[in-house]
Amino acid sequence: MTEDLDHRFSSLTWDQIKILDQVLAEVIPIHGRGNFPTLDVKPKDIIHVVKEQLIEKQINVRDIRLNGSTASHILVKQNGTSYKDLDIIFGVELPSELEFQVVKEAVLNCLLDFLPKCVNKEKITAQTMKDAYVQKMVKVSTDHDRWSLISLSNNSGKNVELKFVNSLRRQFEFSVDSFQIILDSILNVYRATDYKLTEDSHPTVIAESMYGDFNEAMVHLKCKLISTRNPEEIRGGGLLKYSNLLVRDFKPADEAEIKCLERYMCSRFFIDFPDVAEQQRKIESYLRNHFIGEEKSKYDYLMTLRGVVNESTVCLMGHERRQTLNMITILALKVLGEQNIIPNAANVTCYYQPAPYISDRNFSNYYIAHGQPPIIYQPYPFHIQMQSGMV
């Protein structure tokens, strides 16, 4: 292993291995639609069953990894990091469309093993299991990227996401979510009937930072610092994740650099989602998936996102930029409405458009302001403005 590669890897400590074992042994409910029963699944069990199915179908499995926020939680639990999705990566060979299909059928057939024993499985097809338990399926097949994703439903947002990767050019957004824990050594221990993990007897478990420098990425994770490279390579530019980190009190590792990179994040986001309706769907989907049980944080998130878009968008025409800003603002006001929260009226400037029958040209608008930058509301057209760029 070269010195450069050495910098990417590190061995887990015993305390980290204990947390990893807890995560892999936790029972996660996979909720069925309609009358289908809930499947109680341990990650280590479904990983084992899927791997066995793939090998039986002659799909080569290079390694199996735990990815993203779950890996970060295991490495640095004490700084309050949490995780939603359980993101498991199977390194596989997918030379043709046939292998994609084999992988999908193997996973769906594996789910049958987790149905209660009282269920008659004979007439249940793979398509039935997909309709009942799969939240989303993704397949990417390009010159540089060949992978598929099967996400299993969980009503509390902790989806089990099984990703099958032949090649993936970009495997992280920011340094703090760039970690992957290679599971093969601990999975082999689980297969032994008399296994027992102890401080004196446990396998060596290796973690890798796809960011490049493991120690630097760990410093960022421990100190809640934001750093990335080439955000224009990320689908969506990493803009939504970046705003999420900001609202969770992460700070830029380099303020000047991140301000420059914000422009690339915004540019890539608007390239991938050029239409305001697409942008809204993407933002609403992100809120649903990443703020379950954190309703009060949605408004802060949207206002943080609005601030970044307002300050760093250089690729849109003026009216396009205003449309996006207004859309985000309306989403934020909708969130407040859903929570029955009324903004502080002391900082609000309201302009009411006169009714058609009012002919007095000296009609006076209603104004309230006490020391803070005002919020301006005009129904036609809708517009909200603050000196800082954020409501």
CSV table of C-alpha atoms in Angstrom, one decimal:
chain,number,residue,atom,x,y,z
A,1,MET,CA,0.0,0.0,0.0
A,2,THR,CA,1.5,3.4,-1.0
A,3,GLU,CA,1.9,6.3,1.4
A,4,ASP,CA,-1.0,8.2,-0.3
A,5,LEU,CA,-3.3,5.2,0.1
A,6,ASP,CA,-2.3,4.8,3.7
A,7,HIS,CA,-3.6,8.3,4.5
A,8,ARG,CA,-7.1,7.1,3.4
A,9,PHE,CA,-7.4,4.3,5.9
A,10,SER,CA,-7.6,3.8,9.6
A,11,SER,CA,-8.4,0.9,12.0
A,12,LEU,CA,-11.5,1.2,14.3
A,13,THR,CA,-10.9,1.3,18.0
A,14,TRP,CA,-12.6,-1.2,20.3
A,15,ASP,CA,-15.1,1.4,21.4
A,16,GLN,CA,-15.9,2.1,17.7
A,17,ILE,CA,-16.3,-1.6,17.0
A,18,LYS,CA,-18.8,-1.9,19.9
A,19,ILE,CA,-20.9,0.8,18.4
A,20,LEU,CA,-20.6,-0.8,15.0
A,21,ASP,CA,-21.8,-4.1,16.5
A,22,GLN,CA,-24.8,-2.3,18.1
A,23,VAL,CA,-25.8,-0.7,14.8
A,24,LEU,CA,-25.5,-4.0,12.9
A,25,ALA,CA,-27.5,-5.9,15.5
A,26,GLU,CA,-30.3,-3.3,15.9
A,27,VAL,CA,-33.7,-4.5,14.8
A,28,ILE,CA,-35.0,-2.1,12.1
A,29,PRO,CA,-38.7,-2.4,11.1
A,30,ILE,CA,-39.4,-2.6,7.3
A,31,HIS,CA,-43.0,-1.4,7.1
A,32,GLY,CA,-45.2,-3.0,4.6
A,33,ARG,CA,-47.9,-1.2,2.6
A,34,GLY,CA,-51.6,-2.2,3.0
A,35,ASN,CA,-52.0,-5.5,4.8
A,36,PHE,CA,-48.4,-6.6,4.5
A,37,PRO,CA,-46.8,-7.3,7.9
A,38,THR,CA,-43.8,-5.3,9.2
A,39,LEU,CA,-40.5,-7.1,8.7
A,40,ASP,CA,-38.1,-7.0,11.7
A,41,VAL,CA,-34.7,-6.9,10.1
A,42,LYS,CA,-31.2,-6.8,11.6
A,43,PRO,CA,-28.7,-5.2,9.2
A,44,LYS,CA,-26.2,-8.0,9.7
A,45,ASP,CA,-28.8,-10.6,8.8
A,46,ILE,CA,-30.0,-8.9,5.6
A,47,ILE,CA,-26.4,-8.3,4.6
A,48,HIS,CA,-25.6,-12.0,5.0
A,49,VAL,CA,-28.7,-13.2,3.2
A,50,VAL,CA,-28.3,-10.8,0.3
A,51,LYS,CA,-24.6,-11.7,-0.1
A,52,GLU,CA,-25.4,-15.4,-0.1
A,53,GLN,CA,-28.0,-14.8,-2.8
A,54,LEU,CA,-25.6,-12.8,-5.0
A,55,ILE,CA,-22.9,-15.4,-4.7
A,56,GLU,CA,-25.4,-18.1,-5.6
A,57,LYS,CA,-26.4,-16.1,-8.7
A,58,GLN,CA,-22.7,-15.9,-9.6
A,59,ILE,CA,-22.5,-12.1,-8.9
A,60,ASN,CA,-19.0,-11.3,-7.7
A,61,VAL,CA,-19.0,-9.4,-4.4
A,62,ARG,CA,-15.7,-7.5,-3.8
A,63,ASP,CA,-16.5,-6.1,-0.4
A,64,ILE,CA,-19.4,-4.8,1.8
A,65,ARG,CA,-19.3,-1.3,3.4
A,66,LEU,CA,-21.2,0.9,5.7
A,67,ASN,CA,-21.4,4.4,4.2
A,68,GLY,CA,-22.1,8.0,5.0
A,69,SER,CA,-23.8,9.3,8.2
A,70,THR,CA,-24.0,5.9,9.8
A,71,ALA,CA,-20.2,5.4,9.5
A,72,SER,CA,-19.7,9.0,10.8
A,73,HIS,CA,-21.9,8.2,13.8
A,74,ILE,CA,-19.8,5.2,14.6
A,75,LEU,CA,-16.5,7.0,14.3
A,76,VAL,CA,-17.5,10.1,16.3
A,77,LYS,CA,-20.6,9.4,18.4
A,78,GLN,CA,-19.8,12.0,21.1
A,79,ASN,CA,-20.2,15.1,19.0
A,80,GLY,CA,-23.9,14.5,18.6
A,81,THR,CA,-23.8,13.0,15.1
A,82,SER,CA,-26.9,11.0,14.2
A,83,TYR,CA,-28.0,9.0,11.2
A,84,LYS,CA,-31.3,8.3,9.4
A,85,ASP,CA,-30.7,5.9,6.5
A,86,LEU,CA,-28.6,2.8,7.0
A,87,ASP,CA,-26.5,3.0,3.8
A,88,ILE,CA,-24.9,-0.3,2.9
A,89,ILE,CA,-22.7,-0.7,-0.2
A,90,PHE,CA,-22.1,-4.0,-1.9
A,91,GLY,CA,-19.1,-3.7,-4.3
A,92,VAL,CA,-20.2,-5.9,-7.2
A,93,GLU,CA,-19.5,-6.5,-10.9
A,94,LEU,CA,-22.3,-5.3,-13.1
A,95,PRO,CA,-21.0,-5.7,-16.7
A,96,SER,CA,-24.4,-5.8,-18.3
A,97,GLU,CA,-28.1,-5.1,-17.8
A,98,LEU,CA,-28.6,-8.8,-16.9
A,99,GLU,CA,-26.6,-8.4,-13.7
A,100,PHE,CA,-28.7,-5.4,-12.7
A,101,GLN,CA,-31.9,-7.5,-13.0
A,102,VAL,CA,-30.3,-10.4,-11.1
A,103,VAL,CA,-29.3,-8.1,-8.2
A,104,LYS,CA,-32.9,-6.7,-8.0
A,105,GLU,CA,-34.5,-10.1,-8.0
A,106,ALA,CA,-32.0,-11.5,-5.4
A,107,VAL,CA,-32.8,-8.7,-3.0
A,108,LEU,CA,-36.6,-9.0,-3.4
A,109,ASN,CA,-36.4,-12.8,-3.0
A,110,CYS,CA,-34.4,-12.3,0.2
A,111,LEU,CA,-37.2,-10.3,1.7
A,112,LEU,CA,-39.3,-13.4,1.7
A,113,ASP,CA,-37.1,-14.9,4.3
A,114,PHE,CA,-38.1,-12.2,6.8
A,115,LEU,CA,-41.8,-12.7,6.4
A,116,PRO,CA,-43.5,-14.2,9.5
A,117,LYS,CA,-43.6,-18.0,9.4
A,118,CYS,CA,-47.4,-18.0,9.3
A,119,VAL,CA,-47.4,-16.3,5.9
A,120,ASN,CA,-47.9,-18.4,2.8
A,121,LYS,CA,-45.0,-17.4,0.6
A,122,GLU,CA,-45.7,-19.6,-2.4
A,123,LYS,CA,-47.9,-17.1,-4.3
A,124,ILE,CA,-45.9,-14.0,-3.4
A,125,THR,CA,-43.9,-12.8,-6.3
A,126,ALA,CA,-40.8,-10.5,-6.4
A,127,GLN,CA,-43.1,-7.7,-7.9
A,128,THR,CA,-45.4,-8.1,-4.9
A,129,MET,CA,-42.5,-7.7,-2.5
A,130,LYS,CA,-41.3,-4.6,-4.4
A,131,ASP,CA,-44.8,-3.0,-4.2
A,132,ALA,CA,-45.1,-3.8,-0.5
A,133,TYR,CA,-41.7,-3.0,0.9
A,134,VAL,CA,-39.5,-0.9,-1.5
A,135,GLN,CA,-39.6,2.8,-1.1
A,136,LYS,CA,-37.5,3.6,-4.1
A,137,MET,CA,-35.3,1.9,-6.7
A,138,VAL,CA,-32.6,3.7,-8.7
A,139,LYS,CA,-30.4,2.4,-11.6
A,140,VAL,CA,-27.6,4.4,-13.1
A,141,SER,CA,-25.7,3.0,-16.1
A,142,THR,CA,-23.3,5.4,-17.8
A,143,ASP,CA,-19.7,5.4,-19.0
A,144,HIS,CA,-18.4,6.4,-15.6
A,145,ASP,CA,-21.1,5.3,-13.1
A,146,ARG,CA,-22.8,1.9,-12.9
A,147,TRP,CA,-24.8,1.2,-9.7
A,148,SER,CA,-28.2,0.5,-8.4
A,149,LEU,CA,-30.1,1.3,-5.2
A,150,ILE,CA,-32.9,-0.4,-3.4
A,151,SER,CA,-34.3,1.5,-0.4
A,152,LEU,CA,-36.6,-0.5,2.0
A,153,SER,CA,-39.4,1.5,3.7
A,154,ASN,CA,-39.3,2.6,7.3
A,155,ASN,CA,-42.0,5.0,8.5
A,156,SER,CA,-39.7,6.8,10.9
A,157,GLY,CA,-37.2,7.6,8.1
A,158,LYS,CA,-34.5,5.0,9.0
A,159,ASN,CA,-34.6,3.3,5.6
A,160,VAL,CA,-32.3,0.4,4.9
A,161,GLU,CA,-30.6,1.4,1.7
A,162,LEU,CA,-28.8,-1.3,-0.3
A,163,LYS,CA,-26.5,0.1,-2.9
A,164,PHE,CA,-24.8,-2.2,-5.5
A,165,VAL,CA,-21.8,-0.4,-7.0
A,166,ASN,CA,-19.8,-1.5,-10.0
A,167,SER,CA,-18.3,2.0,-10.4
A,168,LEU,CA,-19.1,5.4,-8.9
A,169,ARG,CA,-17.1,8.4,-9.7
A,170,ARG,CA,-18.1,10.5,-6.7
A,171,GLN,CA,-18.8,8.7,-3.4
A,172,PHE,CA,-19.1,11.6,-1.0
A,173,GLU,CA,-20.4,15.2,-0.7
A,174,PHE,CA,-18.4,16.6,2.2
A,175,SER,CA,-15.5,15.3,4.3
A,176,VAL,CA,-17.7,14.6,7.3
A,177,ASP,CA,-19.8,12.1,5.3
A,178,SER,CA,-16.9,10.6,3.3
A,179,PHE,CA,-16.3,7.6,5.6
A,180,GLN,CA,-16.9,4.0,4.6
A,181,ILE,CA,-16.4,1.1,7.1
A,182,ILE,CA,-15.4,-2.2,5.5
A,183,LEU,CA,-17.6,-4.8,7.1
A,184,ASP,CA,-16.2,-8.1,5.7
A,185,SER,CA,-14.0,-8.9,8.7
A,186,ILE,CA,-16.8,-8.5,11.3
A,187,LEU,CA,-19.3,-10.2,9.1
A,188,ASN,CA,-17.0,-13.3,9.0
A,189,VAL,CA,-17.0,-13.3,12.8
A,190,TYR,CA,-20.8,-13.2,12.9
A,191,ARG,CA,-20.9,-16.5,10.9
A,192,ALA,CA,-19.0,-18.4,13.6
A,193,THR,CA,-21.5,-20.1,15.9
A,194,ASP,CA,-19.5,-19.4,19.0
A,195,TYR,CA,-18.4,-15.8,18.2
A,196,LYS,CA,-18.1,-13.3,21.0
A,197,LEU,CA,-16.7,-9.8,20.5
A,198,THR,CA,-14.4,-8.7,23.3
A,199,GLU,CA,-11.7,-6.1,23.7
A,200,ASP,CA,-9.1,-8.9,23.6
A,201,SER,CA,-10.7,-10.8,20.8
A,202,HIS,CA,-12.2,-8.9,17.9
A,203,PRO,CA,-11.4,-8.5,14.2
A,204,THR,CA,-9.5,-5.6,12.7
A,205,VAL,CA,-12.1,-3.4,11.1
A,206,ILE,CA,-10.8,-0.8,8.5
A,207,ALA,CA,-12.5,2.5,7.7
A,208,GLU,CA,-11.7,4.6,4.6
A,209,SER,CA,-12.2,8.3,3.9
A,210,MET,CA,-13.2,8.8,0.3
A,211,TYR,CA,-12.3,12.5,0.8
A,212,GLY,CA,-8.7,11.4,0.7
A,213,ASP,CA,-7.0,12.2,4.0
A,214,PHE,CA,-8.6,10.2,6.9
A,215,ASN,CA,-7.1,12.2,9.7
A,216,GLU,CA,-8.1,15.5,8.2
A,217,ALA,CA,-11.6,14.3,7.6
A,218,MET,CA,-11.8,13.1,11.3
A,219,VAL,CA,-10.7,16.5,12.5
A,220,HIS,CA,-13.5,18.0,10.4
A,221,LEU,CA,-16.0,15.5,11.9
A,222,LYS,CA,-14.9,16.0,15.5
A,223,CYS,CA,-14.8,19.8,15.2
A,224,LYS,CA,-18.0,20.1,13.0
A,225,LEU,CA,-16.2,21.7,10.1
A,226,ILE,CA,-17.4,21.8,6.5
A,227,SER,CA,-15.0,21.0,3.7
A,228,THR,CA,-15.4,19.5,0.2
A,229,ARG,CA,-13.7,19.4,-3.2
A,230,ASN,CA,-15.2,20.1,-6.6
A,231,PRO,CA,-18.8,20.3,-5.6
A,232,GLU,CA,-19.7,20.7,-9.3
A,233,GLU,CA,-19.1,17.0,-9.6
A,234,ILE,CA,-22.0,16.2,-7.1
A,235,ARG,CA,-25.5,15.9,-8.4
A,236,GLY,CA,-27.3,18.9,-7.0
A,237,GLY,CA,-24.0,20.4,-6.1
A,238,GLY,CA,-24.3,19.3,-2.4
A,239,LEU,CA,-26.3,22.5,-1.9
A,240,LEU,CA,-29.1,20.9,0.2
A,241,LYS,CA,-26.6,18.9,2.4
A,242,TYR,CA,-24.4,22.0,2.8
A,243,SER,CA,-27.4,24.0,4.2
A,244,ASN,CA,-28.3,21.1,6.5
A,245,LEU,CA,-24.7,21.1,7.9
A,246,LEU,CA,-24.9,24.9,8.5
A,247,VAL,CA,-28.2,24.7,10.3
A,248,ARG,CA,-26.7,21.9,12.6
A,249,ASP,CA,-23.9,24.4,13.6
A,250,PHE,CA,-21.2,23.1,11.4
A,251,LYS,CA,-18.8,25.8,10.4
A,252,PRO,CA,-16.7,26.2,7.2
A,253,ALA,CA,-13.1,24.9,7.6
A,254,ASP,CA,-12.0,27.8,5.3
A,255,GLU,CA,-14.5,30.7,5.1
A,256,ALA,CA,-13.0,32.2,2.0
A,257,GLU,CA,-12.8,28.9,0.1
A,258,ILE,CA,-16.3,27.8,1.0
A,259,LYS,CA,-17.8,31.1,-0.2
A,260,CYS,CA,-16.2,30.5,-3.5
A,261,LEU,CA,-17.5,26.9,-3.6
A,262,GLU,CA,-21.0,28.0,-2.7
A,263,ARG,CA,-21.2,29.4,-6.3
A,264,TYR,CA,-20.4,26.0,-7.7
A,265,MET,CA,-22.9,24.3,-5.5
A,266,CYS,CA,-25.7,26.7,-6.6
A,267,SER,CA,-24.7,26.5,-10.3
A,268,ARG,CA,-24.7,22.6,-10.3
A,269,PHE,CA,-28.0,22.6,-8.4
A,270,PHE,CA,-29.7,24.8,-11.0
A,271,ILE,CA,-28.2,22.8,-13.8
A,272,ASP,CA,-29.7,19.6,-12.4
A,273,PHE,CA,-33.0,21.2,-11.4
A,274,PRO,CA,-33.6,24.1,-13.8
A,275,ASP,CA,-37.3,24.4,-13.3
A,276,VAL,CA,-38.8,26.0,-10.1
A,277,ALA,CA,-41.3,23.1,-9.8
A,278,GLU,CA,-38.4,20.6,-9.9
A,279,GLN,CA,-36.5,22.6,-7.3
A,280,GLN,CA,-39.5,22.6,-5.0
A,281,ARG,CA,-40.0,18.9,-5.4
A,282,LYS,CA,-36.4,18.2,-4.6
A,283,ILE,CA,-36.4,20.5,-1.5
A,284,GLU,CA,-39.7,19.0,-0.2
A,285,SER,CA,-38.3,15.5,-0.7
A,286,TYR,CA,-35.1,16.5,1.2
A,287,LEU,CA,-37.2,17.9,4.1
A,288,ARG,CA,-39.3,14.7,4.3
A,289,ASN,CA,-36.3,12.4,4.3
A,290,HIS,CA,-33.9,14.4,6.6
A,291,PHE,CA,-36.1,16.2,9.1
A,292,ILE,CA,-38.4,13.4,10.4
A,293,GLY,CA,-39.1,14.3,14.1
A,294,GLU,CA,-37.3,17.7,13.6
A,295,GLU,CA,-40.2,19.8,12.4
A,296,LYS,CA,-39.0,22.9,14.2
A,297,SER,CA,-35.7,22.8,12.3
A,298,LYS,CA,-37.4,23.0,8.9
A,299,TYR,CA,-37.9,26.8,9.0
A,300,ASP,CA,-34.3,27.4,10.0
A,301,TYR,CA,-33.1,25.1,7.3
A,302,LEU,CA,-35.2,26.8,4.6
A,303,MET,CA,-34.0,30.2,5.6
A,304,THR,CA,-30.4,29.1,5.6
A,305,LEU,CA,-30.8,27.6,2.2
A,306,ARG,CA,-32.5,30.8,1.0
A,307,GLY,CA,-29.5,32.8,2.3
A,308,VAL,CA,-27.0,30.7,0.4
A,309,VAL,CA,-29.0,30.9,-2.8
A,310,ASN,CA,-29.5,34.6,-2.4
A,311,GLU,CA,-25.8,35.4,-1.8
A,312,SER,CA,-24.1,32.9,-4.1
A,313,THR,CA,-26.3,32.3,-7.2
A,314,VAL,CA,-24.6,33.9,-10.2
A,315,CYS,CA,-25.9,31.6,-13.0
A,316,LEU,CA,-29.5,32.7,-13.1
A,317,MET,CA,-31.2,35.7,-14.6
A,318,GLY,CA,-32.8,38.1,-12.2
A,319,HIS,CA,-36.4,36.9,-12.5
A,320,GLU,CA,-35.3,33.2,-12.3
A,321,ARG,CA,-33.4,33.9,-9.1
A,322,ARG,CA,-36.4,35.8,-7.6
A,323,GLN,CA,-38.7,32.9,-8.5
A,324,THR,CA,-36.5,30.4,-6.6
A,325,LEU,CA,-36.1,32.7,-3.6
A,326,ASN,CA,-39.9,33.3,-3.4
A,327,MET,CA,-40.6,29.6,-3.7
A,328,ILE,CA,-38.2,28.8,-0.8
A,329,THR,CA,-39.8,31.6,1.2
A,330,ILE,CA,-43.3,30.3,0.6
A,331,LEU,CA,-42.2,26.8,1.7
A,332,ALA,CA,-40.8,28.4,4.9
A,333,LEU,CA,-44.0,30.2,5.6
A,334,LYS,CA,-45.9,27.0,5.0
A,335,VAL,CA,-43.8,25.3,7.5
A,336,LEU,CA,-44.6,28.0,10.1
A,337,GLY,CA,-48.2,27.7,9.3
A,338,GLU,CA,-48.1,23.9,9.8
A,339,GLN,CA,-46.6,24.5,13.2
A,340,ASN,CA,-49.0,27.3,14.1
A,341,ILE,CA,-46.1,29.7,14.6
A,342,ILE,CA,-46.7,33.4,14.0
A,343,PRO,CA,-43.6,35.4,13.1
A,344,ASN,CA,-42.7,38.4,15.3
A,345,ALA,CA,-44.8,41.2,13.9
A,346,ALA,CA,-42.4,43.8,15.3
A,347,ASN,CA,-40.0,43.1,12.4
A,348,VAL,CA,-42.6,43.0,9.6
A,349,THR,CA,-43.5,45.5,7.0
A,350,CYS,CA,-46.8,44.7,5.3
A,351,TYR,CA,-48.0,46.3,2.1
A,352,TYR,CA,-51.7,45.6,1.4
A,353,GLN,CA,-52.9,46.1,-2.2
A,354,PRO,CA,-56.0,48.3,-2.2
A,355,ALA,CA,-59.3,46.8,-3.2
A,356,PRO,CA,-60.4,47.9,-6.7
A,357,TYR,CA,-63.2,50.1,-5.4
A,358,ILE,CA,-60.7,52.3,-3.4
A,359,SER,CA,-59.9,55.2,-5.7
A,360,ASP,CA,-57.9,57.3,-3.2
A,361,ARG,CA,-54.5,57.7,-4.8
A,362,ASN,CA,-53.1,58.6,-1.3
A,363,PHE,CA,-53.8,55.2,0.1
A,364,SER,CA,-51.4,54.6,3.0
A,365,ASN,CA,-49.7,51.2,3.5
A,366,TYR,CA,-49.4,49.8,7.0
A,367,TYR,CA,-45.9,49.9,8.5
A,368,ILE,CA,-44.4,48.4,11.6
A,369,ALA,CA,-40.7,48.3,12.3
A,370,HIS,CA,-38.6,48.5,15.4
A,371,GLY,CA,-34.9,48.3,15.0
A,372,GLN,CA,-34.6,45.1,12.9
A,373,PRO,CA,-34.3,44.8,9.1
A,374,PRO,CA,-37.9,44.6,7.8
A,375,ILE,CA,-39.7,41.8,6.1
A,376,ILE,CA,-41.7,43.2,3.2
A,377,TYR,CA,-44.9,41.4,2.0
A,378,GLN,CA,-46.5,42.2,-1.4
A,379,PRO,CA,-49.1,39.8,-2.6
A,380,TYR,CA,-48.8,41.0,-6.3
A,381,PRO,CA,-46.1,39.9,-6.9
A,382,PHE,CA,-45.1,37.9,-3.8
A,383,HIS,CA,-41.7,39.2,-2.5
A,384,ILE,CA,-39.9,39.0,0.9
A,385,GLN,CA,-36.7,40.9,1.4
A,386,MET,CA,-34.1,41.5,4.1
A,387,GLN,CA,-30.9,43.5,4.1
A,388,SER,CA,-29.0,40.3,5.0
A,389,GLY,CA,-30.6,38.4,2.2
A,390,MET,CA,-32.4,36.1,4.6
A,391,VAL,CA,-35.8,36.4,6.2
